[in-house]
Amino acid sequence: MKYMLLMQFSPQTADFPPIDSWTQEELRAHIGFMRDTNLKLAESGELVDAQGLAMPDTAKIVRSRADGAPVVTEGPFAETKEFLAGWWIVDCEEPGRAVEIATAISAAPGPKGEPLNMPIEVRQVMSGPPSDL
C-alpha cells in the first residue's frame, strides 16, 4: 500500500525558532538528515517520491469561476498559521511501517541538534474509488 506522509508546520506546535534563524550547521544537519532518510527509503524500495516545498509566501490559491476564468490569490497569507512543509510517498507492506517512517521523519534535527518532533500526517493513497461507487 502507498502512503503519503505530510510534514506540517505550525508556530503553535513548534518548540523551536523559525528556520531562518538557524545556523548554517543546523540547516546542513537538517537537510543531511532528510537526504539520508530518502536514501535509506530508496535503498529499501519504499520511497516512491519526496519533496520539500517552498515557503508559503510563494503559494497561490487558484479557484475556477462560473465563466471558467481563474481567480488567483497571491501569498503571503497573514491568516495562515499552518502550512505543508514537504511530503513523501512511500510504498509499505503494513500501515505500521508508514507510521514508523513518519516517526523517524518527525525527529529530524533542528536547532542544537534537538529533534523537531514535527507533526507528520499519514494518509493512505487510494488506488481507485471505493468499490461501492
Coordinates of C-alpha atoms in Angstrom, one line a residue:
M1 CA 0.0 0.0 0.0
K2 CA 1.1 3.5 -0.7
Y3 CA 1.0 6.2 2.0
M4 CA 1.5 9.9 1.8
L5 CA 3.4 11.4 4.7
L6 CA 2.7 15.2 5.1
M7 CA 5.1 17.3 7.1
Q8 CA 3.1 20.1 8.6
F9 CA 4.4 23.2 10.3
S10 CA 2.5 25.4 12.8
P11 CA 4.0 28.1 15.1
Q12 CA 1.6 27.0 17.8
T13 CA 3.0 23.5 17.9
A14 CA 6.7 24.3 17.2
D15 CA 9.0 24.2 20.1
F16 CA 11.9 25.7 18.1
P17 CA 12.7 29.1 16.5
P18 CA 11.9 29.9 12.8
I19 CA 14.1 28.1 10.3
D20 CA 15.5 31.4 9.0
S21 CA 17.2 31.9 12.4
W22 CA 19.0 28.5 12.4
T23 CA 22.8 28.4 12.0
Q24 CA 24.4 27.1 8.8
E25 CA 25.4 24.0 10.7
E26 CA 21.9 23.4 11.9
L27 CA 20.5 23.8 8.4
R28 CA 23.1 21.4 7.0
A29 CA 22.3 18.8 9.6
H30 CA 18.6 19.0 9.0
I31 CA 19.0 18.8 5.2
G32 CA 21.5 15.9 5.6
F33 CA 19.0 14.1 7.8
M34 CA 16.3 14.4 5.1
R35 CA 18.7 13.2 2.3
D36 CA 19.9 10.3 4.4
T37 CA 16.2 9.4 5.2
N38 CA 15.4 9.5 1.5
L39 CA 18.4 7.4 0.5
K40 CA 17.5 4.7 3.1
L41 CA 13.9 4.6 1.9
A42 CA 15.1 4.4 -1.7
E43 CA 17.5 1.5 -0.8
S44 CA 14.7 -0.4 0.9
G45 CA 12.4 0.1 -2.1
E46 CA 9.9 2.0 -0.1
L47 CA 10.4 5.5 -1.5
V48 CA 8.1 6.5 -4.3
D49 CA 8.8 10.3 -4.1
A50 CA 9.6 13.0 -1.7
Q51 CA 9.8 16.8 -2.0
G52 CA 10.2 19.8 0.2
L53 CA 8.1 22.8 -0.5
A54 CA 8.9 26.5 -0.9
M55 CA 7.8 28.8 1.9
P56 CA 4.1 29.6 1.9
D57 CA 4.6 33.2 0.8
T58 CA 5.3 31.8 -2.7
A59 CA 2.0 29.9 -2.8
K60 CA -1.0 30.7 -4.9
I61 CA -4.6 29.6 -4.4
V62 CA -6.5 29.1 -7.6
R63 CA -10.3 28.7 -8.0
S64 CA -12.4 28.5 -11.0
R65 CA -15.3 30.8 -11.6
A66 CA -18.6 30.1 -13.4
D67 CA -17.2 31.7 -16.5
G68 CA -14.1 29.4 -16.4
A69 CA -11.6 32.2 -15.7
P70 CA -9.4 31.5 -12.7
V71 CA -9.3 33.6 -9.5
V72 CA -5.7 33.6 -8.2
T73 CA -4.9 34.7 -4.7
E74 CA -1.3 35.6 -4.1
G75 CA 0.6 34.9 -0.8
P76 CA 1.7 35.5 1.8
F77 CA -1.5 34.8 3.8
A78 CA -1.5 36.7 7.1
E79 CA -4.2 34.4 8.5
T80 CA -2.3 31.2 7.7
K81 CA -0.8 29.7 10.8
E82 CA -0.1 26.2 9.5
F83 CA 1.4 25.1 6.2
L84 CA 2.6 22.0 4.4
A85 CA 6.5 21.9 4.5
G86 CA 7.1 18.8 2.5
W87 CA 5.8 15.3 1.6
W88 CA 6.8 11.7 1.0
I89 CA 5.0 8.9 -0.8
V90 CA 6.1 5.5 0.5
D91 CA 5.1 2.0 -0.5
C92 CA 4.9 -0.2 2.5
E93 CA 3.5 -3.7 3.2
E94 CA 2.0 -2.7 6.5
P95 CA 0.4 0.6 7.8
G96 CA 2.6 0.3 10.9
R97 CA 5.7 0.7 8.7
A98 CA 4.3 4.0 7.4
V99 CA 3.9 5.2 11.0
E100 CA 7.4 4.1 11.8
I101 CA 8.8 6.1 8.9
A102 CA 6.7 9.1 9.9
T103 CA 8.0 8.9 13.5
A104 CA 11.6 8.9 12.2
I105 CA 11.0 11.9 10.0
S106 CA 9.3 13.7 12.8
A107 CA 12.5 13.5 14.8
A108 CA 14.5 15.5 12.2
P109 CA 17.2 17.6 13.9
G110 CA 16.7 21.3 14.4
P111 CA 18.5 23.9 16.5
K112 CA 21.3 22.5 18.7
G113 CA 20.6 19.0 17.0
E114 CA 17.4 18.6 19.1
P115 CA 14.6 16.6 17.4
L116 CA 11.9 18.9 16.0
N117 CA 9.1 16.4 16.6
M118 CA 7.1 18.0 13.8
P119 CA 3.6 16.5 13.1
I120 CA 3.6 14.1 10.2
E121 CA 0.2 13.2 8.8
V122 CA 0.0 9.7 7.4
R123 CA -2.7 9.1 4.7
Q124 CA -3.2 6.0 2.6
V125 CA -3.1 6.7 -1.2
M126 CA -6.2 5.3 -2.8
S127 CA -5.7 3.2 -5.9
G128 CA -9.2 4.0 -7.1
P129 CA -12.6 5.0 -5.9
P130 CA -14.4 2.8 -3.3
S131 CA -16.0 -0.3 -4.9
D132 CA -19.5 0.7 -3.9
L133 CA -19.5 3.9 -6.0

